[in-house]
mmCIF file of C-alpha atoms and ligand atoms in Angstrom:
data_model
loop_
_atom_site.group_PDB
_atom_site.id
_atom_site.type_symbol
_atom_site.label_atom_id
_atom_site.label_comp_id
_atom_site.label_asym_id
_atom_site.label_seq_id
_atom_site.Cartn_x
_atom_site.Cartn_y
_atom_site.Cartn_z
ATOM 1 C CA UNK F 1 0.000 0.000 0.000
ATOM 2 C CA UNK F 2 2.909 2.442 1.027
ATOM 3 C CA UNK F 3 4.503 1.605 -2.534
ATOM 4 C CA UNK F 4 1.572 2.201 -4.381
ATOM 5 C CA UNK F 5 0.620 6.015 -3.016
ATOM 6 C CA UNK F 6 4.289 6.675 -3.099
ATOM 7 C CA UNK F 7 5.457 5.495 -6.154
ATOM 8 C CA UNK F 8 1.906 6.439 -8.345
ATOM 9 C CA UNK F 9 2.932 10.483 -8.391
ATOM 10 C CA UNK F 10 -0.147 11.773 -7.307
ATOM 11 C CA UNK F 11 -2.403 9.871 -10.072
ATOM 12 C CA UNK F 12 -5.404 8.107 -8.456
ATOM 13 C CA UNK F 13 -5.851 5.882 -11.535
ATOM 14 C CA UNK F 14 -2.021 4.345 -11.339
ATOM 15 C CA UNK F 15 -2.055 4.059 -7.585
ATOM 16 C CA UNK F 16 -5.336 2.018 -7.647
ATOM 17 C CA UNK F 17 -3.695 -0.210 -10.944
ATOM 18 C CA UNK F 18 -0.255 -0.673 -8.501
ATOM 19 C CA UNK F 19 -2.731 -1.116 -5.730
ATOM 20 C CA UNK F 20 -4.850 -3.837 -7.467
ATOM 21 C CA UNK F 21 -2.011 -5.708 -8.962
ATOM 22 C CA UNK F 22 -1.115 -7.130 -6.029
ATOM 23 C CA UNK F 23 -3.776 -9.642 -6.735
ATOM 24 C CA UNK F 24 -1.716 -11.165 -9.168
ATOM 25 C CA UNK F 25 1.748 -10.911 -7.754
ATOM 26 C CA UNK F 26 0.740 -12.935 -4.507
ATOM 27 C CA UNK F 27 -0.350 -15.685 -6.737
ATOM 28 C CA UNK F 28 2.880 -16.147 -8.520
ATOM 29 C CA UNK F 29 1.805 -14.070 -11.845
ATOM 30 C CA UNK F 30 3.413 -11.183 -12.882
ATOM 31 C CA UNK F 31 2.489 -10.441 -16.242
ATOM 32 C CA UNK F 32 -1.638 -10.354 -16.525
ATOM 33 C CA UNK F 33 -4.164 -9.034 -19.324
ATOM 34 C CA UNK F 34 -7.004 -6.239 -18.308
ATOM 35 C CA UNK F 35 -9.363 -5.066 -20.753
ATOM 36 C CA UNK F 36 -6.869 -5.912 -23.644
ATOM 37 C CA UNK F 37 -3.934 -4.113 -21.898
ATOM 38 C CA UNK F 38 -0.936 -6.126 -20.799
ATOM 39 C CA UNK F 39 0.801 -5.325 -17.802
ATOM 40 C CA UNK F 40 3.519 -6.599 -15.406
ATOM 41 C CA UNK F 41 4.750 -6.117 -11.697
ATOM 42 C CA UNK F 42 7.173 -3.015 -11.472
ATOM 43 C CA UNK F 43 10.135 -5.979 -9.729
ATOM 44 C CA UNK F 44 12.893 -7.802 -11.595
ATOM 45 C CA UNK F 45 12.254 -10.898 -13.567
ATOM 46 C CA UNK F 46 12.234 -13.512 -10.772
ATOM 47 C CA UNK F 47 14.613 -16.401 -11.822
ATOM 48 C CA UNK F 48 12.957 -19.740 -11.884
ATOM 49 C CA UNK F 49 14.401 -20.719 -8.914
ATOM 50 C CA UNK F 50 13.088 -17.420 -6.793
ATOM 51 C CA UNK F 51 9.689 -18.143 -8.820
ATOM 52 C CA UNK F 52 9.403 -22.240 -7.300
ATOM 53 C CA UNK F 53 10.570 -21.053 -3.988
ATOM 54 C CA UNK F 54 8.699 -18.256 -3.073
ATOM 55 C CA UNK F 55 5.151 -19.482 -1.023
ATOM 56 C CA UNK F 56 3.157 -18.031 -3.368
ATOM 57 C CA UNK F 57 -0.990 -17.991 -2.811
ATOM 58 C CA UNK F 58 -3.139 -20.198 -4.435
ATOM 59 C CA UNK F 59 -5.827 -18.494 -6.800
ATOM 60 C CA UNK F 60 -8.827 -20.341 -4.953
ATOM 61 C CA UNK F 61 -7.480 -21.038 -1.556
ATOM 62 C CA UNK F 62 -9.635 -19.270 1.041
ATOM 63 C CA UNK F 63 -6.385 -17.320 2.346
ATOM 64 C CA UNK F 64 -5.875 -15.514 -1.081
ATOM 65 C CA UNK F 65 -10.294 -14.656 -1.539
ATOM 66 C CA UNK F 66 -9.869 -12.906 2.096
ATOM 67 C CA UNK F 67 -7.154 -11.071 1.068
ATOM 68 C CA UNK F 68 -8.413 -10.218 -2.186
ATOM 69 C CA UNK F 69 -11.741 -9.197 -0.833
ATOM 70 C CA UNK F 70 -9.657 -6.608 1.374
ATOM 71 C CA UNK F 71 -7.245 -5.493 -1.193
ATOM 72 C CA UNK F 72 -10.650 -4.743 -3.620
ATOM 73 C CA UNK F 73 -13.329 -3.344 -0.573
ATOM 74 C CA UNK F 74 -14.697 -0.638 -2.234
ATOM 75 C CA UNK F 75 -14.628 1.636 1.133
ATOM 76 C CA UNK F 76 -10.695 1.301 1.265
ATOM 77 C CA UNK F 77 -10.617 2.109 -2.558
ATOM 78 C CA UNK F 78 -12.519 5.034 -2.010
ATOM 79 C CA UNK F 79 -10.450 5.899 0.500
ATOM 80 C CA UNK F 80 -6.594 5.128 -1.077
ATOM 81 C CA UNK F 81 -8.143 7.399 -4.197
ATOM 82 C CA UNK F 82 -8.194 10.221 -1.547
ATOM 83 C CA UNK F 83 -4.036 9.098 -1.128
ATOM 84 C CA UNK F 84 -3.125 10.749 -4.232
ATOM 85 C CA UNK F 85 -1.637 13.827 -1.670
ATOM 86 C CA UNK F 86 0.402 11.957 -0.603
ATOM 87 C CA UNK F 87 3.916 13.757 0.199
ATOM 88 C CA UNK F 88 6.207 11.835 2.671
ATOM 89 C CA UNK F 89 9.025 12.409 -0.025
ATOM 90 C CA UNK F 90 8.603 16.109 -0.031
ATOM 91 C CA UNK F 91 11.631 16.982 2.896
ATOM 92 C CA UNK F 92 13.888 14.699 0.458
ATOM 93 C CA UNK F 93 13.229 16.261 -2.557
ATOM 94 C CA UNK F 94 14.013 19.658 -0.978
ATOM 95 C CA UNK F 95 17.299 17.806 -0.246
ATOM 96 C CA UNK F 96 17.697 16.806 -3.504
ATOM 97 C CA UNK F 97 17.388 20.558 -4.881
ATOM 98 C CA UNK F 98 19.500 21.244 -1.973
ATOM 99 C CA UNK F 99 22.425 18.632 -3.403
ATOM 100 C CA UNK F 100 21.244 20.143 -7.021
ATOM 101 C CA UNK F 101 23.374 23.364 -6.024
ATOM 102 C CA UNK F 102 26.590 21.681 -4.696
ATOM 103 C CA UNK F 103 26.787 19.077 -7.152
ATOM 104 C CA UNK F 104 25.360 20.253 -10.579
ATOM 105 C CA UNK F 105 24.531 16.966 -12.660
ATOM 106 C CA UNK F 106 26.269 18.575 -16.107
ATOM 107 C CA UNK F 107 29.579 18.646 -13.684
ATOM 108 C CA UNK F 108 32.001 15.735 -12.838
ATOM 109 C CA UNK F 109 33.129 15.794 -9.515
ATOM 110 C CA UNK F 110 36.400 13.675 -8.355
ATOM 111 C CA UNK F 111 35.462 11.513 -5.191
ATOM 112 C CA UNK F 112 36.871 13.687 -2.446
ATOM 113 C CA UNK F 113 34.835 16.760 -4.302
ATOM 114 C CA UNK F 114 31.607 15.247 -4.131
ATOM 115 C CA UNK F 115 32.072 14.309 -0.351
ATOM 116 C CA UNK F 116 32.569 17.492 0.343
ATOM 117 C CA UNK F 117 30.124 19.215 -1.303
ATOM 118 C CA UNK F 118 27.433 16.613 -0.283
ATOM 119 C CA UNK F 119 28.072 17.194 3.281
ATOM 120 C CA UNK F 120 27.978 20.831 2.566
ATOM 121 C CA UNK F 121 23.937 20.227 0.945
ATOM 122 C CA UNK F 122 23.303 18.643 3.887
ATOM 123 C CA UNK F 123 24.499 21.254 6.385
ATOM 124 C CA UNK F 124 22.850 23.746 4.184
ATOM 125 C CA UNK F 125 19.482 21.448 4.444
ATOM 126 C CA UNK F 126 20.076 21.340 8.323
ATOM 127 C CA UNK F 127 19.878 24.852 8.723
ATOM 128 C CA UNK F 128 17.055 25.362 6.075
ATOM 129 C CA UNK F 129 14.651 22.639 6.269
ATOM 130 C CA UNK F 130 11.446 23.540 6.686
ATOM 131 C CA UNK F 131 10.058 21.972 9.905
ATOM 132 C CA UNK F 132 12.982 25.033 10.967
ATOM 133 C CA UNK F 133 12.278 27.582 9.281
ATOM 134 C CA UNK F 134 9.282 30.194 10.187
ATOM 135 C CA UNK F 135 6.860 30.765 7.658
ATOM 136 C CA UNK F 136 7.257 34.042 6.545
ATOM 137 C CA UNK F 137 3.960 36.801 7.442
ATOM 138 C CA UNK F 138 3.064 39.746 6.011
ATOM 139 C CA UNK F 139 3.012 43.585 8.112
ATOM 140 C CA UNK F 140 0.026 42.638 9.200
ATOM 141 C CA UNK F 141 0.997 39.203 10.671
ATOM 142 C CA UNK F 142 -0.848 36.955 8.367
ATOM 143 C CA UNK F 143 1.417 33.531 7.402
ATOM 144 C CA UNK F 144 2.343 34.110 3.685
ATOM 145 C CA UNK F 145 0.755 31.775 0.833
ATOM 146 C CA UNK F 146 2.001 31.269 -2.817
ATOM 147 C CA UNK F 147 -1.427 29.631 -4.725
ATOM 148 C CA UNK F 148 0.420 27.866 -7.469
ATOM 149 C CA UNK F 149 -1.368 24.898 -9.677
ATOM 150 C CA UNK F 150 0.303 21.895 -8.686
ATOM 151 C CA UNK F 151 1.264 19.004 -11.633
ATOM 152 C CA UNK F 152 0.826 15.903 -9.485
ATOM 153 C CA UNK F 153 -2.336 16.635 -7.455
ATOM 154 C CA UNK F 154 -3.775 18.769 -10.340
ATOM 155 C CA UNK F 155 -5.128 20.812 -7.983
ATOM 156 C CA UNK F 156 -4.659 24.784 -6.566
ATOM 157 C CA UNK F 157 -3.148 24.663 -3.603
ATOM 158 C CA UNK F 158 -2.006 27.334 -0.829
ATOM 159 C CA UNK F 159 2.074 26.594 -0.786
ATOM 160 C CA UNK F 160 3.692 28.445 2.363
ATOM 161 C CA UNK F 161 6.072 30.931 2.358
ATOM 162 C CA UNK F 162 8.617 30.642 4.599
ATOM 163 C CA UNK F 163 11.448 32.954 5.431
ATOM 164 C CA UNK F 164 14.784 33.431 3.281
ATOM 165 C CA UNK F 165 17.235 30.502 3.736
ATOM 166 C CA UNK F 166 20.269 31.307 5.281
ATOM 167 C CA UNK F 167 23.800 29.765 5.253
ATOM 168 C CA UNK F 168 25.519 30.768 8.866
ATOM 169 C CA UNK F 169 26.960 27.081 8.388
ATOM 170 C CA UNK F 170 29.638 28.437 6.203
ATOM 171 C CA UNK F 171 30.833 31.207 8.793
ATOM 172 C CA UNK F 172 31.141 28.524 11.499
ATOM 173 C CA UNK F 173 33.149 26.291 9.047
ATOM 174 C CA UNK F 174 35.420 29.091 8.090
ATOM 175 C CA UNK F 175 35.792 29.982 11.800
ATOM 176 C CA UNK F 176 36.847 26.094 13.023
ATOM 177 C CA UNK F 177 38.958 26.110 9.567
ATOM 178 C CA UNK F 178 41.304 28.938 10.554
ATOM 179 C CA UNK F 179 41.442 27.822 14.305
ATOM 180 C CA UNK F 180 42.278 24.781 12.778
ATOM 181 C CA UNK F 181 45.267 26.103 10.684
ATOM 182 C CA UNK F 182 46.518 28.364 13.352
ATOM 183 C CA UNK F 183 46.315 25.411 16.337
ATOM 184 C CA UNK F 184 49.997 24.680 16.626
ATOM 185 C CA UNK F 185 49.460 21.100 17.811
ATOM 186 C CA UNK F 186 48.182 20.130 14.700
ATOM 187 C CA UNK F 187 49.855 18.943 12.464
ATOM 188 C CA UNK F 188 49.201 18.361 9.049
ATOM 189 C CA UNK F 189 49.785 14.761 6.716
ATOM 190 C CA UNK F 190 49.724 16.474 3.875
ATOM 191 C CA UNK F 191 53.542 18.650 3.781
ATOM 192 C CA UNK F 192 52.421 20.546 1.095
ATOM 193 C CA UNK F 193 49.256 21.740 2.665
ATOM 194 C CA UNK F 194 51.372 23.354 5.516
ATOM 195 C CA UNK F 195 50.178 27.129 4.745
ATOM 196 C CA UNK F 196 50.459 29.427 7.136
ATOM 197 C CA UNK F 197 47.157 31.851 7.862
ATOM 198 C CA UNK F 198 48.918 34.981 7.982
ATOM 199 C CA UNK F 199 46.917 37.792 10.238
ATOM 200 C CA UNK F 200 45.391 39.816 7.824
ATOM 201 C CA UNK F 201 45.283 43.240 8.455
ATOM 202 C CA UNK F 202 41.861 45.615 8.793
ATOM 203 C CA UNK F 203 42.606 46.653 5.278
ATOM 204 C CA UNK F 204 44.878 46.524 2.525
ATOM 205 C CA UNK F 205 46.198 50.236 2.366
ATOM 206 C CA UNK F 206 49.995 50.332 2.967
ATOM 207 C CA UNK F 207 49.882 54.099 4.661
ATOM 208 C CA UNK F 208 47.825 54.663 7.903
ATOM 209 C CA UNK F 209 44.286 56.056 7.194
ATOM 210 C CA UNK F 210 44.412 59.658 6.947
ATOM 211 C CA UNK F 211 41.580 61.763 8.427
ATOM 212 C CA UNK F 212 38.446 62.979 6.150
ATOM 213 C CA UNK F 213 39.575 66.380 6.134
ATOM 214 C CA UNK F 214 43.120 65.558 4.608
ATOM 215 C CA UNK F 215 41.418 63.219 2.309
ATOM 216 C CA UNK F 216 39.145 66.152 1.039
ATOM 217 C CA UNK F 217 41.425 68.540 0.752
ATOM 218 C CA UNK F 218 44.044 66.422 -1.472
ATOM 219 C CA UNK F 219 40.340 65.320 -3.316
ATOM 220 C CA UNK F 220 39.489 69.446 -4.275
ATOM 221 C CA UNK F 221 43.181 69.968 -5.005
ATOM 222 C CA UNK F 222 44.024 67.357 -7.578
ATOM 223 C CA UNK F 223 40.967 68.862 -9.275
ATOM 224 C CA UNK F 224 42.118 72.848 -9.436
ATOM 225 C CA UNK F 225 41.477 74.119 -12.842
ATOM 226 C CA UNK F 226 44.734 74.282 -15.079
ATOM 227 C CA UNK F 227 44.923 78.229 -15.085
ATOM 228 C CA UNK F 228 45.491 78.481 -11.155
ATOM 229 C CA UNK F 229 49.102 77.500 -9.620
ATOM 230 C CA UNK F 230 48.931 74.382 -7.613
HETATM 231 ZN ZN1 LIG E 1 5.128 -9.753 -9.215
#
């Protein structure tokens, strides 16, 4: 049941032909005709073996009708239809977007690379996901809605806003890097990775800051019309 509503992409019609096919698949057949139509269980060929071994049910043993009269009660077909909203693999597809920026599919990323940057989606998804973050609310204090038209459920639906994603992970990973590099009792495999984190100055200006005043001066002065002496 929890393959069919998750697998059938919010269509009511595939979920209840997933659902349904079960009948055949617990009797050992998994290719079946239906109104003309051939279909086939979504698993692997069985080998022969896997096919004598496995307990299958037999079509007129009383075990398979009470199971088949559950897997077709109308009321619990009525009700899976009403599964088509189904969205327990919403947080992961946010993850997968999430991975989408680290680790671009047209790119080829060396092993180490793609460590990295996975771990660095998934710190970014810690920080973002949306059981975290607020929804965002308008001056007024209302929560914020998007109504977008959405493929799988064909249906309008209110889509919440939440606030701007944020990415403080990186400042705290910079911050243990450098403490990292400047810890003396350290040390490093790598020899050629020994840098050294010089301390960087407030700026990169080789005089001392001069005051305002001097600054405008020297400003108006390098502008004096040609006529007057400098
Ligand atoms: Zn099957």
């Amino acid at each position: 049941m929890w393959w069919s509503c998750c697998t059938s992409k919010g269509d009511a019609k595939e979920l209840l032909r997933r659902w349904m096919s079960l009948q055949h698949h617990i009797t050992g057949v998994h290719r079946w005709e239906e109104n003309g139509t051939e279909y086939r269980c979504f698993h692997q060929d069985l080998s022969a073996e896997e096919q004598r071994t496995k307990r299958w049910l037999k079509g007129n043993s009383p075990a398979f009708k009470a199971l088949q009269a559950m897997i077709v009660d109308t009321r619990l077909i009525k009700d899976l239809q009403q599964m088509t909203l189904f969205k327990h693999t919403g947080q992961l597809e946010v993850f997968h977007n999430a991975l989408l920026k680290y680790c671009p599919k047209r790119l080829h990323f060396q092993y180490p690379s793609m460590k990295a940057r996975t771990m660095l989606a998934i710190m970014d998804h810690n920080e973002n996901h949306s059981t975290k973050r607020e929804q965002a609310t308008t001056a007024a204090g209302l929560t914020r809605h998007n109504v977008v038209f959405e493929k799988q459920s064909k249906q309008w639906i209110a889509r919440p806003i939440y606030v701007k994603t944020t990415q403080k992970f990186r400042d705290d990973l910079m911050d243990r890097l450098i403490q990292r590099r400047l810890d003396p009792t350290i040390r490093f495999k790598d020899a050629s990775s020994r840098i050294q984190i010089p301390r960087l100055a407030a700026n990169i200006a080789l005089q001392t800051k001069p005051s305002k005043e001097e600054v405008l001066q020297s400003h108006t002065s390098r502008f004096k019309g040609p006529s007057e002496p400098l």
